[in-house]
Amino acid sequence: MHSPALQQDIEYTVAWALREDLGLSATQALDANLDVTAALIPAENTAVATVICREECIISGVAWVNEVFKQLDKASGHTTQITWFVNDGEHVKENTTLFELSGNARLLLTGERTALNFLQSMSGTATVVSQYVEKLAGTTTKLLDTRKTIPGLRSAQKYAVACGGGVNHRIGVFDAYLIKENHILACGSIENAVNTAKANEPDKKVEVEVESLEELKTALSVKADIIMLDNFTTDMIEQAVELRATINPETKLEVSGNMTLDTLANYAKTGVDFISVGALTKHVKATDLSMRFK
């Protein structure tokens, strides 16, 4: 079961995507009859279709697919049956049949692209995340996502990161502090920014981004909960870990900036707590899926 907030977002996002495909405004009711190509098929025809994965991947997006046909069914009065053979987070091989659909032929085709767009994009994200997580095996470092998501798809992409074994960082600007260079400049100093944050929202985590060892020392001294080491070399990160142990061992350290599969393990060996990678959700390569009528 998804949380009520996530379920609500799934419903909203799917409705938006279907309206986009059908040429409807946000206030107009769904009308599958607007699919002019599907209308070539006799209205009473039924069909059975399978969706196959053409490459090895981690699955993510089951609920989004289900919601596409749930909303189309509600709008049209039809009933689409979906039988899943895989689950979110599952590793599947090339040419695996993921699920089977049966119902009104027009409706299956109208919903196909929207459903697969979600499943392909989310599975692509989950698959890449799993590759990064594998590189961290044997270390205590956790892989974090960022807010560098496709607009409107944050909850879907964050969910996909979790399916791949990654850890969701803050969801937005509302649930935790991330004090960066411009915040520091506007506040006057790291001390002012952190102290004000703790006074305003004492229950929220305070993270500070630093670009030098001197800034790190300041952030440690004011007891930031997490410090992001932006574009630090491995030598600087090792020094940062030593400074953390001396000044404030409770502070967590996060590394960010130009992380790749080839460099990830070396950064993790320094002893940092987190590595954040914006590319997980920013550079999306969709998984190759296809739907075929039987």
Short mmCIF file of C-alpha atoms in Angstrom, two decimals:
data_model
loop_
_atom_site.label_atom_id
_atom_site.label_comp_id
_atom_site.label_asym_id
_atom_site.label_seq_id
_atom_site.Cartn_x
_atom_site.Cartn_y
_atom_site.Cartn_z
CA MET A 1 0.00 0.00 0.00
CA HIS A 2 1.20 3.47 -0.87
CA SER A 3 0.86 6.34 1.58
CA PRO A 4 -2.27 8.49 1.14
CA ALA A 5 -0.10 11.38 -0.08
CA LEU A 6 1.64 9.26 -2.71
CA GLN A 7 -1.64 7.68 -3.85
CA GLN A 8 -3.16 11.12 -4.27
CA ASP A 9 -0.17 12.22 -6.32
CA ILE A 10 -0.38 9.11 -8.51
CA GLU A 11 -4.03 9.90 -9.28
CA TYR A 12 -3.25 13.54 -10.02
CA THR A 13 -0.21 12.84 -12.19
CA VAL A 14 -1.94 10.13 -14.22
CA ALA A 15 -4.99 12.35 -14.79
CA TRP A 16 -2.72 15.15 -15.99
CA ALA A 17 -0.85 12.80 -18.36
CA LEU A 18 -4.05 11.37 -19.85
CA ARG A 19 -5.53 14.82 -20.40
CA GLU A 20 -2.31 15.90 -22.08
CA ASP A 21 -2.52 12.96 -24.49
CA LEU A 22 -6.22 13.46 -25.22
CA GLY A 23 -5.97 17.23 -25.72
CA LEU A 24 -8.05 18.12 -22.69
CA SER A 25 -7.68 20.98 -20.23
CA ALA A 26 -7.29 20.38 -16.51
CA THR A 27 -10.98 21.06 -15.93
CA GLN A 28 -12.39 18.86 -18.70
CA ALA A 29 -13.59 15.32 -18.03
CA LEU A 30 -11.64 12.42 -19.51
CA ASP A 31 -13.01 11.28 -22.85
CA ALA A 32 -11.24 8.31 -24.43
CA ASN A 33 -13.25 8.81 -27.62
CA LEU A 34 -10.92 11.68 -28.49
CA ASP A 35 -8.30 9.12 -29.53
CA VAL A 36 -8.89 9.34 -33.29
CA THR A 37 -6.65 6.39 -34.17
CA ALA A 38 -8.24 4.04 -31.64
CA ALA A 39 -11.62 5.04 -33.09
CA LEU A 40 -10.72 3.10 -36.25
CA ILE A 41 -11.48 -0.07 -34.27
CA PRO A 42 -15.12 -1.13 -33.82
CA ALA A 43 -16.30 0.14 -30.42
CA GLU A 44 -17.41 -3.31 -29.23
CA ASN A 45 -14.13 -5.11 -29.98
CA THR A 46 -12.21 -6.65 -27.10
CA ALA A 47 -8.58 -7.71 -27.01
CA VAL A 48 -5.83 -9.27 -24.91
CA ALA A 49 -2.37 -7.73 -24.85
CA THR A 50 0.94 -8.41 -23.16
CA VAL A 51 3.67 -5.98 -22.18
CA ILE A 52 7.20 -7.31 -22.55
CA CYS A 53 10.49 -5.93 -21.26
CA ARG A 54 13.10 -5.92 -24.02
CA GLU A 55 16.08 -5.44 -21.72
CA GLU A 56 17.23 -6.36 -18.23
CA CYS A 57 15.93 -3.91 -15.63
CA ILE A 58 14.48 -3.15 -12.22
CA ILE A 59 10.71 -2.67 -12.34
CA SER A 60 9.04 0.46 -11.00
CA GLY A 61 5.64 2.01 -11.74
CA VAL A 62 3.03 -0.72 -11.25
CA ALA A 63 0.56 1.59 -9.49
CA TRP A 64 0.88 4.24 -12.20
CA VAL A 65 -0.01 1.72 -14.91
CA ASN A 66 -2.99 0.46 -12.91
CA GLU A 67 -4.19 4.02 -12.37
CA VAL A 68 -4.11 4.80 -16.10
CA PHE A 69 -6.64 2.08 -16.89
CA LYS A 70 -8.62 2.69 -13.72
CA GLN A 71 -9.26 6.27 -14.80
CA LEU A 72 -10.01 5.32 -18.41
CA ASP A 73 -12.40 2.60 -17.24
CA LYS A 74 -14.22 5.05 -14.98
CA ALA A 75 -14.56 7.57 -17.80
CA SER A 76 -15.77 5.06 -20.40
CA GLY A 77 -17.75 2.48 -18.43
CA HIS A 78 -15.45 -0.36 -19.50
CA THR A 79 -13.53 -2.81 -17.31
CA THR A 80 -9.88 -3.56 -17.98
CA GLN A 81 -8.33 -6.59 -16.33
CA ILE A 82 -4.60 -6.37 -15.52
CA THR A 83 -2.60 -9.40 -14.42
CA TRP A 84 0.90 -8.61 -13.20
CA PHE A 85 3.69 -11.20 -13.26
CA VAL A 86 6.30 -8.96 -11.59
CA ASN A 87 6.48 -6.52 -8.69
CA ASP A 88 8.07 -3.13 -8.12
CA GLY A 89 11.72 -3.48 -7.18
CA GLU A 90 12.05 -6.83 -8.93
CA HIS A 91 15.01 -7.55 -11.19
CA VAL A 92 13.81 -8.96 -14.51
CA LYS A 93 15.62 -10.43 -17.50
CA GLU A 94 15.34 -9.47 -21.15
CA ASN A 95 12.09 -10.57 -22.87
CA THR A 96 10.20 -11.05 -19.60
CA THR A 97 6.42 -10.66 -19.83
CA LEU A 98 5.57 -8.05 -17.22
CA PHE A 99 1.78 -8.04 -17.33
CA GLU A 100 -1.27 -8.93 -19.38
CA LEU A 101 -4.22 -6.69 -20.22
CA SER A 102 -7.68 -7.67 -21.36
CA GLY A 103 -10.64 -5.47 -22.15
CA ASN A 104 -11.97 -3.02 -24.70
CA ALA A 105 -9.53 -2.87 -27.62
CA ARG A 106 -9.86 0.89 -28.10
CA LEU A 107 -9.19 1.55 -24.43
CA LEU A 108 -6.10 -0.66 -24.30
CA LEU A 109 -4.57 1.34 -27.14
CA THR A 110 -5.58 4.72 -25.73
CA GLY A 111 -3.94 3.94 -22.41
CA GLU A 112 -0.88 2.18 -23.82
CA ARG A 113 1.49 5.11 -24.29
CA THR A 114 0.66 6.91 -21.04
CA ALA A 115 1.01 3.69 -19.04
CA LEU A 116 4.28 2.72 -20.69
CA ASN A 117 5.70 6.23 -20.37
CA PHE A 118 5.43 5.95 -16.60
CA LEU A 119 6.66 2.36 -16.44
CA GLN A 120 9.57 2.89 -18.84
CA SER A 121 10.83 6.09 -17.21
CA MET A 122 10.48 4.84 -13.66
CA SER A 123 12.03 1.45 -14.41
CA GLY A 124 14.89 3.21 -16.17
CA THR A 125 15.54 5.29 -13.06
CA ALA A 126 15.29 2.28 -10.74
CA THR A 127 17.72 0.33 -12.91
CA VAL A 128 20.38 3.04 -12.91
CA VAL A 129 19.99 3.49 -9.15
CA SER A 130 20.53 -0.24 -8.59
CA GLN A 131 23.80 -0.04 -10.53
CA TYR A 132 25.03 2.79 -8.30
CA VAL A 133 23.91 0.98 -5.15
CA GLU A 134 25.83 -2.11 -6.25
CA LYS A 135 29.02 -0.03 -6.38
CA LEU A 136 28.50 0.89 -2.70
CA ALA A 137 28.19 -2.73 -1.54
CA GLY A 138 30.42 -3.45 1.44
CA THR A 139 30.48 0.18 2.59
CA THR A 140 28.27 2.09 5.04
CA THR A 141 27.68 4.92 2.55
CA LYS A 142 24.11 5.43 1.36
CA LEU A 143 23.08 6.66 -2.07
CA LEU A 144 20.80 9.73 -2.06
CA ASP A 145 18.69 11.30 -4.77
CA THR A 146 18.21 15.07 -5.20
CA ARG A 147 15.56 17.60 -6.25
CA LYS A 148 16.87 17.48 -9.82
CA THR A 149 13.73 15.75 -11.05
CA ILE A 150 11.50 16.14 -14.10
CA PRO A 151 8.89 18.79 -13.18
CA GLY A 152 5.62 17.17 -12.15
CA LEU A 153 7.16 13.73 -11.69
CA ARG A 154 9.04 14.11 -8.43
CA SER A 155 7.08 11.59 -6.39
CA ALA A 156 7.24 9.05 -9.23
CA GLN A 157 10.99 9.45 -9.63
CA LYS A 158 11.63 9.42 -5.89
CA TYR A 159 9.59 6.21 -5.67
CA ALA A 160 11.66 4.72 -8.50
CA VAL A 161 14.87 5.59 -6.62
CA ALA A 162 13.59 3.64 -3.61
CA CYS A 163 12.71 0.68 -5.88
CA GLY A 164 16.32 0.66 -7.07
CA GLY A 165 17.69 0.58 -3.52
CA GLY A 166 18.52 4.27 -3.13
CA VAL A 167 17.44 6.60 -0.32
CA ASN A 168 15.17 9.58 -0.77
CA HIS A 169 16.70 12.85 0.36
CA ARG A 170 14.35 15.72 1.14
CA ILE A 171 11.23 15.71 -1.01
CA GLY A 172 11.11 19.48 -1.52
CA VAL A 173 12.01 22.80 0.04
CA PHE A 174 9.45 22.28 2.81
CA ASP A 175 10.66 19.25 4.75
CA ALA A 176 14.33 19.99 5.50
CA TYR A 177 16.92 22.75 5.19
CA LEU A 178 19.61 22.73 2.53
CA ILE A 179 21.61 25.92 2.96
CA LYS A 180 23.68 26.60 -0.16
CA GLU A 181 26.03 29.34 -1.33
CA ASN A 182 23.35 31.89 -2.19
CA HIS A 183 21.48 31.30 1.08
CA ILE A 184 24.73 31.88 2.97
CA LEU A 185 25.45 35.08 1.06
CA ALA A 186 21.93 36.37 1.64
CA CYS A 187 22.04 35.51 5.35
CA GLY A 188 25.50 36.97 5.86
CA SER A 189 27.32 33.85 7.06
CA ILE A 190 27.03 30.13 7.69
CA GLU A 191 26.56 30.84 11.41
CA ASN A 192 23.64 33.18 10.78
CA ALA A 193 21.97 30.81 8.34
CA VAL A 194 22.24 27.74 10.58
CA ASN A 195 21.26 29.53 13.78
CA THR A 196 18.25 31.13 12.12
CA ALA A 197 17.18 27.78 10.66
CA LYS A 198 17.34 26.10 14.06
CA ALA A 199 15.37 28.92 15.63
CA ASN A 200 12.69 28.94 12.93
CA GLU A 201 12.15 25.18 12.57
CA PRO A 202 13.93 23.32 15.39
CA ASP A 203 12.49 19.94 14.37
CA LYS A 204 13.83 20.04 10.82
CA LYS A 205 17.23 18.75 9.76
CA VAL A 206 19.73 21.45 8.82
CA GLU A 207 22.13 20.69 6.00
CA VAL A 208 24.82 23.09 4.79
CA GLU A 209 26.74 22.96 1.54
CA VAL A 210 30.42 23.92 1.85
CA GLU A 211 33.08 24.48 -0.79
CA SER A 212 36.24 24.54 1.32
CA LEU A 213 37.72 23.03 4.46
CA GLU A 214 37.44 26.40 6.22
CA GLU A 215 33.70 26.50 5.53
CA LEU A 216 33.50 22.92 6.74
CA LYS A 217 35.08 23.85 10.08
CA THR A 218 32.52 26.63 10.52
CA ALA A 219 29.57 24.36 9.68
CA LEU A 220 30.87 21.73 12.11
CA SER A 221 31.31 24.29 14.89
CA VAL A 222 27.68 25.46 14.60
CA LYS A 223 26.55 21.81 14.63
CA ALA A 224 24.83 21.44 11.29
CA ASP A 225 23.11 18.06 11.10
CA ILE A 226 24.53 17.27 7.66
CA ILE A 227 27.29 18.92 5.66
CA MET A 228 27.46 18.55 1.90
CA LEU A 229 30.99 18.57 0.52
CA ASP A 230 30.54 20.07 -2.92
CA ASN A 231 33.10 19.02 -5.54
CA PHE A 232 35.73 18.05 -2.93
CA THR A 233 38.67 15.92 -4.06
CA THR A 234 39.14 12.57 -2.32
CA ASP A 235 42.08 14.01 -0.37
CA MET A 236 39.89 16.89 0.86
CA ILE A 237 37.11 14.46 1.76
CA GLU A 238 39.53 12.39 3.86
CA GLN A 239 40.57 15.58 5.67
CA ALA A 240 36.91 16.45 6.15
CA VAL A 241 36.24 13.08 7.77
CA GLU A 242 39.12 13.68 10.19
CA LEU A 243 37.88 17.19 11.03
CA ARG A 244 34.39 15.84 11.64
CA ALA A 245 35.77 13.31 14.13
CA THR A 246 37.61 16.08 15.97
CA ILE A 247 35.05 18.92 15.98
CA ASN A 248 31.60 17.29 15.90
CA PRO A 249 31.36 13.52 15.34
CA GLU A 250 27.53 13.68 15.30
CA THR A 251 27.44 15.58 12.01
CA LYS A 252 26.84 13.49 8.90
CA LEU A 253 28.88 14.09 5.75
CA GLU A 254 27.50 14.01 2.23
CA VAL A 255 29.50 14.16 -0.98
CA SER A 256 28.05 15.63 -4.15
CA GLY A 257 29.22 16.74 -7.57
CA ASN A 258 30.12 14.85 -10.75
CA MET A 259 29.68 11.39 -9.28
CA THR A 260 29.99 8.50 -11.74
CA LEU A 261 29.81 4.73 -11.51
CA ASP A 262 33.58 4.62 -11.93
CA THR A 263 34.37 7.03 -9.07
CA LEU A 264 31.61 6.16 -6.59
CA ALA A 265 33.43 3.42 -4.68
CA ASN A 266 36.53 5.56 -4.14
CA TYR A 267 34.46 8.32 -2.55
CA ALA A 268 32.63 5.82 -0.34
CA LYS A 269 35.94 4.44 0.98
CA THR A 270 36.69 7.82 2.58
CA GLY A 271 34.04 7.15 5.23
CA VAL A 272 31.35 9.65 4.22
CA ASP A 273 27.78 8.86 5.20
CA PHE A 274 26.02 9.81 1.97
CA ILE A 275 26.69 10.31 -1.72
CA SER A 276 24.05 12.27 -3.64
CA VAL A 277 23.72 11.97 -7.39
CA GLY A 278 21.50 14.32 -9.38
CA ALA A 279 21.92 12.25 -12.55
CA LEU A 280 19.77 9.47 -11.08
CA THR A 281 16.63 11.47 -11.84
CA LYS A 282 17.93 14.16 -14.19
CA HIS A 283 19.36 11.92 -16.92
CA VAL A 284 16.60 9.41 -17.55
CA LYS A 285 17.00 6.61 -20.09
CA ALA A 286 13.70 4.80 -20.53
CA THR A 287 13.63 1.02 -20.32
CA ASP A 288 12.69 -0.67 -23.61
CA LEU A 289 9.14 -2.07 -23.28
CA SER A 290 6.55 -3.03 -25.85
CA MET A 291 2.87 -3.97 -25.89
CA ARG A 292 1.54 -6.53 -28.32
CA PHE A 293 -2.01 -7.75 -28.98
CA LYS A 294 -2.42 -11.50 -28.91
#
